[in-house]
PDB file of C-alpha atoms in Angstrom:
ATOM      1  CA  UNK A   1      -0.035  -0.309  -0.328  1.00 34.00           C
ATOM      2  CA  UNK A   2       2.597   2.393   0.791  1.00 40.00           C
ATOM      3  CA  UNK A   3       4.480   1.532  -2.176  1.00 43.00           C
ATOM      4  CA  UNK A   4       1.894   2.452  -4.740  1.00 47.00           C
ATOM      5  CA  UNK A   5       3.615   5.713  -5.965  1.00 47.00           C
ATOM      6  CA  UNK A   6       7.324   5.137  -4.468  1.00 49.00           C
ATOM      7  CA  UNK A   7       8.369   5.044  -8.227  1.00 48.00           C
ATOM      8  CA  UNK A   8       7.403   8.814  -9.056  1.00 63.00           C
ATOM      9  CA  UNK A   9       9.503  10.012  -5.462  1.00 75.00           C
ATOM     10  CA  UNK A  10      12.424  10.809  -4.034  1.00 81.00           C
ATOM     11  CA  UNK A  11      12.857   8.590  -1.002  1.00 88.00           C
ATOM     12  CA  UNK A  12      11.744   9.638   2.328  1.00 90.00           C
ATOM     13  CA  UNK A  13      15.117  10.509   4.148  1.00 89.00           C
ATOM     14  CA  UNK A  14      16.027  12.214   0.590  1.00 89.00           C
ATOM     15  CA  UNK A  15      12.667  14.181   0.857  1.00 88.00           C
ATOM     16  CA  UNK A  16      13.476  15.373   4.677  1.00 88.00           C
ATOM     17  CA  UNK A  17      16.759  15.123   5.526  1.00 87.00           C
ATOM     18  CA  UNK A  18      15.808  15.066   9.548  1.00 90.00           C
ATOM     19  CA  UNK A  19      15.393  10.948   8.543  1.00 93.00           C
ATOM     20  CA  UNK A  20      18.987  10.623   7.898  1.00 91.00           C
ATOM     21  CA  UNK A  21      19.473  10.418  11.361  1.00 92.00           C
ATOM     22  CA  UNK A  22      17.606   7.084  11.490  1.00 95.00           C
ATOM     23  CA  UNK A  23      20.056   4.466  11.497  1.00 95.00           C
ATOM     24  CA  UNK A  24      19.880   1.684   8.778  1.00 95.00           C
ATOM     25  CA  UNK A  25      17.894  -0.992  10.794  1.00 96.00           C
ATOM     26  CA  UNK A  26      15.451   2.349  11.801  1.00 96.00           C
ATOM     27  CA  UNK A  27      15.356   3.594   8.487  1.00 95.00           C
ATOM     28  CA  UNK A  28      13.935  -0.153   7.361  1.00 96.00           C
ATOM     29  CA  UNK A  29      11.822   0.089   9.789  1.00 97.00           C
ATOM     30  CA  UNK A  30       9.789   3.342   8.841  1.00 96.00           C
ATOM     31  CA  UNK A  31       9.600   2.346   5.047  1.00 94.00           C
ATOM     32  CA  UNK A  32       8.098  -0.889   6.249  1.00 95.00           C
ATOM     33  CA  UNK A  33       5.273   1.145   8.084  1.00 96.00           C
ATOM     34  CA  UNK A  34       4.385   4.413   6.184  1.00 95.00           C
ATOM     35  CA  UNK A  35       2.035   5.366   3.914  1.00 95.00           C
ATOM     36  CA  UNK A  36       1.970   7.793   0.782  1.00 94.00           C
ATOM     37  CA  UNK A  37      -0.927   9.710   0.586  1.00 96.00           C
ATOM     38  CA  UNK A  38      -2.181  11.964  -2.811  1.00 96.00           C
ATOM     39  CA  UNK A  39      -4.770  14.905  -2.265  1.00 97.00           C
ATOM     40  CA  UNK A  40      -6.357  16.931  -4.567  1.00 96.00           C
ATOM     41  CA  UNK A  41      -6.385  20.551  -4.679  1.00 95.00           C
ATOM     42  CA  UNK A  42      -8.648  22.137  -1.802  1.00 94.00           C
ATOM     43  CA  UNK A  43      -8.974  18.105  -0.443  1.00 97.00           C
ATOM     44  CA  UNK A  44      -8.886  18.091   3.469  1.00 97.00           C
ATOM     45  CA  UNK A  45      -6.002  16.381   5.214  1.00 97.00           C
ATOM     46  CA  UNK A  46      -7.191  16.906   8.981  1.00 97.00           C
ATOM     47  CA  UNK A  47      -9.836  19.365  10.751  1.00 96.00           C
ATOM     48  CA  UNK A  48      -9.945  20.665  13.501  1.00 95.00           C
ATOM     49  CA  UNK A  49     -11.053  18.315  16.088  1.00 95.00           C
ATOM     50  CA  UNK A  50      -9.696  15.412  14.694  1.00 97.00           C
ATOM     51  CA  UNK A  51      -7.235  12.945  16.818  1.00 96.00           C
ATOM     52  CA  UNK A  52      -4.083  13.105  15.484  1.00 96.00           C
ATOM     53  CA  UNK A  53      -2.875   9.450  14.635  1.00 96.00           C
ATOM     54  CA  UNK A  54      -0.009   9.911  12.003  1.00 96.00           C
ATOM     55  CA  UNK A  55       2.649  12.831  11.742  1.00 96.00           C
ATOM     56  CA  UNK A  56       2.813  14.243   8.076  1.00 96.00           C
ATOM     57  CA  UNK A  57       5.708  14.956   5.581  1.00 96.00           C
ATOM     58  CA  UNK A  58       4.964  16.822   2.362  1.00 95.00           C
ATOM     59  CA  UNK A  59       7.187  14.970  -0.457  1.00 95.00           C
ATOM     60  CA  UNK A  60       5.386  17.306  -3.556  1.00 93.00           C
ATOM     61  CA  UNK A  61       2.786  20.092  -3.591  1.00 94.00           C
ATOM     62  CA  UNK A  62       2.080  22.544  -0.556  1.00 94.00           C
ATOM     63  CA  UNK A  63      -0.603  22.206   2.471  1.00 96.00           C
ATOM     64  CA  UNK A  64      -2.495  25.170   4.129  1.00 94.00           C
ATOM     65  CA  UNK A  65      -2.640  25.122   8.014  1.00 94.00           C
ATOM     66  CA  UNK A  66      -5.985  27.420   8.845  1.00 92.00           C
ATOM     67  CA  UNK A  67      -8.380  28.083  12.013  1.00 89.00           C
ATOM     68  CA  UNK A  68     -11.695  28.630  11.821  1.00 83.00           C
ATOM     69  CA  UNK A  69     -12.157  32.076  13.740  1.00 74.00           C
ATOM     70  CA  UNK A  70     -15.698  34.241  14.369  1.00 70.00           C
ATOM     71  CA  UNK A  71     -18.563  33.643  11.613  1.00 68.00           C
ATOM     72  CA  UNK A  72     -16.204  30.686  10.086  1.00 71.00           C
ATOM     73  CA  UNK A  73     -14.049  33.386   9.037  1.00 75.00           C
ATOM     74  CA  UNK A  74     -10.216  31.646   8.284  1.00 82.00           C
ATOM     75  CA  UNK A  75      -7.281  32.604   9.763  1.00 84.00           C
ATOM     76  CA  UNK A  76      -3.973  30.856   7.663  1.00 88.00           C
ATOM     77  CA  UNK A  77      -1.718  30.250  10.262  1.00 87.00           C
ATOM     78  CA  UNK A  78       1.233  29.071   7.811  1.00 88.00           C
ATOM     79  CA  UNK A  79       2.023  26.814   4.452  1.00 91.00           C
ATOM     80  CA  UNK A  80       3.783  23.755   4.468  1.00 93.00           C
ATOM     81  CA  UNK A  81       5.906  23.150   1.117  1.00 91.00           C
ATOM     82  CA  UNK A  82       7.865  19.886   0.065  1.00 91.00           C
ATOM     83  CA  UNK A  83      10.391  18.317   2.926  1.00 91.00           C
ATOM     84  CA  UNK A  84       8.115  20.068   5.882  1.00 92.00           C
ATOM     85  CA  UNK A  85       6.642  17.974   8.614  1.00 94.00           C
ATOM     86  CA  UNK A  86       3.178  19.079  10.280  1.00 95.00           C
ATOM     87  CA  UNK A  87       0.486  17.945  12.389  1.00 95.00           C
ATOM     88  CA  UNK A  88       3.324  16.689  15.407  1.00 94.00           C
ATOM     89  CA  UNK A  89       2.297  19.436  17.624  1.00 94.00           C
ATOM     90  CA  UNK A  90      -1.320  18.257  18.514  1.00 94.00           C
ATOM     91  CA  UNK A  91       0.421  14.206  18.531  1.00 93.00           C
ATOM     92  CA  UNK A  92       2.707  15.546  21.392  1.00 94.00           C
ATOM     93  CA  UNK A  93       0.690  17.470  22.861  1.00 93.00           C
ATOM     94  CA  UNK A  94      -1.860  14.213  23.060  1.00 93.00           C
ATOM     95  CA  UNK A  95      -4.630  16.363  22.045  1.00 95.00           C
ATOM     96  CA  UNK A  96      -7.131  17.460  19.330  1.00 97.00           C
ATOM     97  CA  UNK A  97      -6.048  19.334  16.396  1.00 96.00           C
ATOM     98  CA  UNK A  98      -6.763  22.836  16.978  1.00 93.00           C
ATOM     99  CA  UNK A  99      -6.492  23.954  12.807  1.00 94.00           C
ATOM    100  CA  UNK A 100      -7.473  22.521   9.982  1.00 96.00           C
ATOM    101  CA  UNK A 101      -5.476  21.245   7.052  1.00 97.00           C
ATOM    102  CA  UNK A 102      -5.882  21.189   3.226  1.00 96.00           C
ATOM    103  CA  UNK A 103      -4.160  20.327  -0.091  1.00 96.00           C
ATOM    104  CA  UNK A 104      -3.432  23.728  -1.716  1.00 94.00           C
ATOM    105  CA  UNK A 105      -2.792  22.364  -4.990  1.00 93.00           C
ATOM    106  CA  UNK A 106      -2.335  18.511  -5.804  1.00 95.00           C
ATOM    107  CA  UNK A 107      -0.085  17.041  -2.978  1.00 96.00           C
ATOM    108  CA  UNK A 108       1.490  13.876  -2.092  1.00 96.00           C
ATOM    109  CA  UNK A 109       1.981  13.229   1.437  1.00 96.00           C
ATOM    110  CA  UNK A 110       4.229  10.646   3.403  1.00 96.00           C
ATOM    111  CA  UNK A 111       2.113   9.381   6.662  1.00 97.00           C
ATOM    112  CA  UNK A 112       4.244   8.482   9.423  1.00 97.00           C
ATOM    113  CA  UNK A 113       2.052   6.116  12.194  1.00 97.00           C
ATOM    114  CA  UNK A 114       2.137   7.881  15.518  1.00 96.00           C
ATOM    115  CA  UNK A 115       3.513   4.829  17.296  1.00 96.00           C
ATOM    116  CA  UNK A 116       6.372   4.159  14.366  1.00 97.00           C
ATOM    117  CA  UNK A 117       7.430   8.217  15.443  1.00 96.00           C
ATOM    118  CA  UNK A 118       7.182   7.309  19.170  1.00 95.00           C
ATOM    119  CA  UNK A 119       9.278   4.049  18.818  1.00 96.00           C
ATOM    120  CA  UNK A 120      11.912   6.151  16.815  1.00 97.00           C
ATOM    121  CA  UNK A 121      12.331   9.248  18.762  1.00 95.00           C
ATOM    122  CA  UNK A 122      12.580   6.671  22.223  1.00 96.00           C
ATOM    123  CA  UNK A 123      15.773   5.165  20.675  1.00 96.00           C
ATOM    124  CA  UNK A 124      17.314   7.557  18.513  1.00 96.00           C
ATOM    125  CA  UNK A 125      18.300  11.038  20.593  1.00 96.00           C
ATOM    126  CA  UNK A 126      18.735  12.958  17.672  1.00 94.00           C
ATOM    127  CA  UNK A 127      15.340  12.707  16.255  1.00 95.00           C
ATOM    128  CA  UNK A 128      13.902  13.726  19.376  1.00 95.00           C
ATOM    129  CA  UNK A 129      16.217  16.706  19.557  1.00 95.00           C
ATOM    130  CA  UNK A 130      14.852  17.646  16.426  1.00 93.00           C
ATOM    131  CA  UNK A 131      11.502  17.723  17.102  1.00 93.00           C
ATOM    132  CA  UNK A 132      12.466  19.902  20.210  1.00 94.00           C
ATOM    133  CA  UNK A 133      14.222  22.282  18.164  1.00 93.00           C
ATOM    134  CA  UNK A 134      11.044  22.298  15.485  1.00 91.00           C
ATOM    135  CA  UNK A 135       8.272  22.819  18.538  1.00 92.00           C
ATOM    136  CA  UNK A 136      10.683  25.682  19.762  1.00 93.00           C
ATOM    137  CA  UNK A 137      11.157  27.358  16.340  1.00 90.00           C
ATOM    138  CA  UNK A 138       7.667  27.313  15.878  1.00 87.00           C
ATOM    139  CA  UNK A 139       6.488  28.775  19.203  1.00 87.00           C
ATOM    140  CA  UNK A 140       9.203  31.328  18.807  1.00 86.00           C
ATOM    141  CA  UNK A 141       7.111  31.968  15.390  1.00 79.00           C
ATOM    142  CA  UNK A 142       3.937  31.955  16.649  1.00 79.00           C
ATOM    143  CA  UNK A 143       4.576  34.273  19.323  1.00 76.00           C
ATOM    144  CA  UNK A 144       6.174  36.878  16.776  1.00 76.00           C
ATOM    145  CA  UNK A 145       3.354  36.527  14.069  1.00 73.00           C
ATOM    146  CA  UNK A 146       0.753  37.026  17.161  1.00 71.00           C
ATOM    147  CA  UNK A 147       2.211  40.383  17.996  1.00 72.00           C
ATOM    148  CA  UNK A 148       2.819  41.400  14.476  1.00 72.00           C
ATOM    149  CA  UNK A 149      -0.956  40.497  13.414  1.00 70.00           C
ATOM    150  CA  UNK A 150      -2.338  42.483  16.196  1.00 72.00           C
ATOM    151  CA  UNK A 151      -0.215  45.468  16.590  1.00 75.00           C
ATOM    152  CA  UNK A 152       1.190  46.298  12.859  1.00 83.00           C
ATOM    153  CA  UNK A 153      -0.867  48.357  10.504  1.00 89.00           C
ATOM    154  CA  UNK A 154      -2.153  46.750   7.548  1.00 90.00           C
ATOM    155  CA  UNK A 155       1.110  47.777   5.517  1.00 93.00           C
ATOM    156  CA  UNK A 156       3.068  46.160   7.745  1.00 92.00           C
ATOM    157  CA  UNK A 157       1.271  42.851   8.129  1.00 91.00           C
ATOM    158  CA  UNK A 158       0.886  42.682   4.671  1.00 94.00           C
ATOM    159  CA  UNK A 159       4.348  43.160   3.590  1.00 94.00           C
ATOM    160  CA  UNK A 160       5.298  40.537   7.010  1.00 91.00           C
ATOM    161  CA  UNK A 161       3.480  38.315   4.962  1.00 92.00           C
ATOM    162  CA  UNK A 162       4.947  38.645   1.576  1.00 95.00           C
ATOM    163  CA  UNK A 163       8.335  38.500   3.588  1.00 93.00           C
ATOM    164  CA  UNK A 164       7.456  35.268   5.104  1.00 88.00           C
ATOM    165  CA  UNK A 165       6.613  33.706   2.068  1.00 91.00           C
ATOM    166  CA  UNK A 166       9.391  34.746  -0.125  1.00 91.00           C
ATOM    167  CA  UNK A 167      11.732  33.022   2.553  1.00 87.00           C
ATOM    168  CA  UNK A 168       9.978  30.307   2.967  1.00 84.00           C
ATOM    169  CA  UNK A 169       9.517  29.355  -1.075  1.00 87.00           C
ATOM    170  CA  UNK A 170      12.092  31.585  -2.741  1.00 89.00           C
ATOM    171  CA  UNK A 171      11.890  33.339  -5.928  1.00 92.00           C
ATOM    172  CA  UNK A 172      11.354  31.579  -9.440  1.00 92.00           C
ATOM    173  CA  UNK A 173      14.078  31.823 -12.109  1.00 91.00           C
ATOM    174  CA  UNK A 174      13.270  35.562 -12.491  1.00 93.00           C
ATOM    175  CA  UNK A 175      15.289  36.055  -8.862  1.00 92.00           C
ATOM    176  CA  UNK A 176      12.150  38.344  -8.420  1.00 94.00           C
ATOM    177  CA  UNK A 177       8.659  36.515  -8.253  1.00 95.00           C
ATOM    178  CA  UNK A 178       7.397  34.633  -5.414  1.00 95.00           C
ATOM    179  CA  UNK A 179       7.368  30.743  -6.379  1.00 91.00           C
ATOM    180  CA  UNK A 180       3.673  30.481  -4.538  1.00 91.00           C
ATOM    181  CA  UNK A 181       0.748  31.881  -5.788  1.00 91.00           C
ATOM    182  CA  UNK A 182      -1.866  32.610  -3.298  1.00 91.00           C
ATOM    183  CA  UNK A 183      -5.181  34.334  -4.137  1.00 92.00           C
ATOM    184  CA  UNK A 184      -5.975  37.786  -2.404  1.00 93.00           C
ATOM    185  CA  UNK A 185      -8.047  36.052  -0.131  1.00 92.00           C
ATOM    186  CA  UNK A 186      -5.488  33.746   1.215  1.00 92.00           C
ATOM    187  CA  UNK A 187      -2.842  36.752   1.564  1.00 93.00           C
ATOM    188  CA  UNK A 188      -5.578  38.496   3.426  1.00 92.00           C
ATOM    189  CA  UNK A 189      -6.073  35.403   5.569  1.00 89.00           C
ATOM    190  CA  UNK A 190      -2.404  35.209   6.386  1.00 88.00           C
ATOM    191  CA  UNK A 191      -2.315  39.222   6.968  1.00 90.00           C
ATOM    192  CA  UNK A 192      -5.825  39.342   9.343  1.00 87.00           C
ATOM    193  CA  UNK A 193      -7.377  41.615   7.168  1.00 89.00           C
ATOM    194  CA  UNK A 194     -10.540  41.918   4.717  1.00 91.00           C
ATOM    195  CA  UNK A 195      -9.655  41.005   0.774  1.00 93.00           C
ATOM    196  CA  UNK A 196     -11.008  44.232   0.223  1.00 95.00           C
ATOM    197  CA  UNK A 197      -8.011  46.088   2.344  1.00 94.00           C
ATOM    198  CA  UNK A 198      -5.144  43.514   1.091  1.00 95.00           C
ATOM    199  CA  UNK A 199      -6.341  44.381  -2.448  1.00 96.00           C
ATOM    200  CA  UNK A 200      -6.158  47.893  -2.082  1.00 96.00           C
ATOM    201  CA  UNK A 201      -2.784  47.786  -0.349  1.00 96.00           C
ATOM    202  CA  UNK A 202      -0.941  45.298  -3.024  1.00 96.00           C
ATOM    203  CA  UNK A 203      -1.800  48.232  -5.066  1.00 96.00           C
ATOM    204  CA  UNK A 204      -0.323  51.006  -3.677  1.00 96.00           C
ATOM    205  CA  UNK A 205       2.781  48.351  -3.301  1.00 96.00           C
ATOM    206  CA  UNK A 206       2.427  48.513  -7.186  1.00 96.00           C
ATOM    207  CA  UNK A 207       2.249  52.626  -7.320  1.00 96.00           C
ATOM    208  CA  UNK A 208       5.117  52.868  -5.172  1.00 95.00           C
ATOM    209  CA  UNK A 209       6.959  50.388  -7.536  1.00 96.00           C
ATOM    210  CA  UNK A 210       7.784  47.836  -4.502  1.00 96.00           C
ATOM    211  CA  UNK A 211       5.735  45.039  -6.171  1.00 96.00           C
ATOM    212  CA  UNK A 212       4.877  44.281  -9.010  1.00 96.00           C
ATOM    213  CA  UNK A 213       1.192  41.856 -10.199  1.00 93.00           C
ATOM    214  CA  UNK A 214       0.597  39.542 -12.892  1.00 92.00           C
ATOM    215  CA  UNK A 215      -2.709  37.685 -11.801  1.00 91.00           C
ATOM    216  CA  UNK A 216      -1.274  35.506  -8.376  1.00 91.00           C
ATOM    217  CA  UNK A 217       1.590  36.279  -9.186  1.00 94.00           C
ATOM    218  CA  UNK A 218       3.779  38.797  -6.947  1.00 96.00           C
ATOM    219  CA  UNK A 219       7.035  40.060  -8.268  1.00 96.00           C
ATOM    220  CA  UNK A 220       8.958  41.930  -5.578  1.00 96.00           C
ATOM    221  CA  UNK A 221      10.940  44.895  -6.969  1.00 96.00           C
ATOM    222  CA  UNK A 222      12.270  46.524  -3.992  1.00 96.00           C
ATOM    223  CA  UNK A 223      12.747  43.780  -1.544  1.00 94.00           C
ATOM    224  CA  UNK A 224      14.342  46.103   1.013  1.00 94.00           C
ATOM    225  CA  UNK A 225      11.953  48.403   1.053  1.00 95.00           C
ATOM    226  CA  UNK A 226       9.393  45.753   1.527  1.00 95.00           C
ATOM    227  CA  UNK A 227      11.243  44.447   4.232  1.00 92.00           C
ATOM    228  CA  UNK A 228      11.537  47.884   6.043  1.00 93.00           C
ATOM    229  CA  UNK A 229       7.816  48.144   5.628  1.00 94.00           C
ATOM    230  CA  UNK A 230       7.648  44.631   7.316  1.00 90.00           C
ATOM    231  CA  UNK A 231       9.810  45.732  10.592  1.00 85.00           C
ATOM    232  CA  UNK A 232       7.996  49.426  10.977  1.00 79.00           C
ATOM    233  CA  UNK A 233       4.640  48.084  10.903  1.00 64.00           C
TER     234      UNK A 233
END
């Protein structure tokens, strides 16, 4: 079952180098127990309230992590791309998911059972340290984002989201276009603002020659200025 799409993918340790920390025997154990799952665009991976049973690692595509708020309004928490893992916080906390996850585009995911990860961590200090480090980094990012999304002005929030996307996914071959295409609604959700405010702010950034846009493609013309706006809020 797990091997159905394996010929199309890199091995799990090539996708996510954290698994190179495993011994040969542990790697064999992992490969005997994971599954490879495919999701269509907008298909749910998990939803709020579900009980975590697996850790996921993205092999291809992207996953949107979001939370529903008042009036069913969604707040995008982060985007997860190839080689990144997710769904581990709730598993380690032994609580149900407080977010939802959906495929942002056609996506292939390695699905590793909770018991397998626990067994590997129990016998591999390097792997345990990786997850401690990852959770600590995530907490720092969450703390910083909480302040930014509540205290920065609209321009600063949107600039920060664009810089976050640029730092996470890089540029395309032209060295300027962010290598992920989000709708105006998704950008607004990431930045804790209405869609209309996001559209107006993007338009002003274009007038100021900070950005150029072509549909969902966003090209950063003046990255230094965008970072300054992000920092001053």
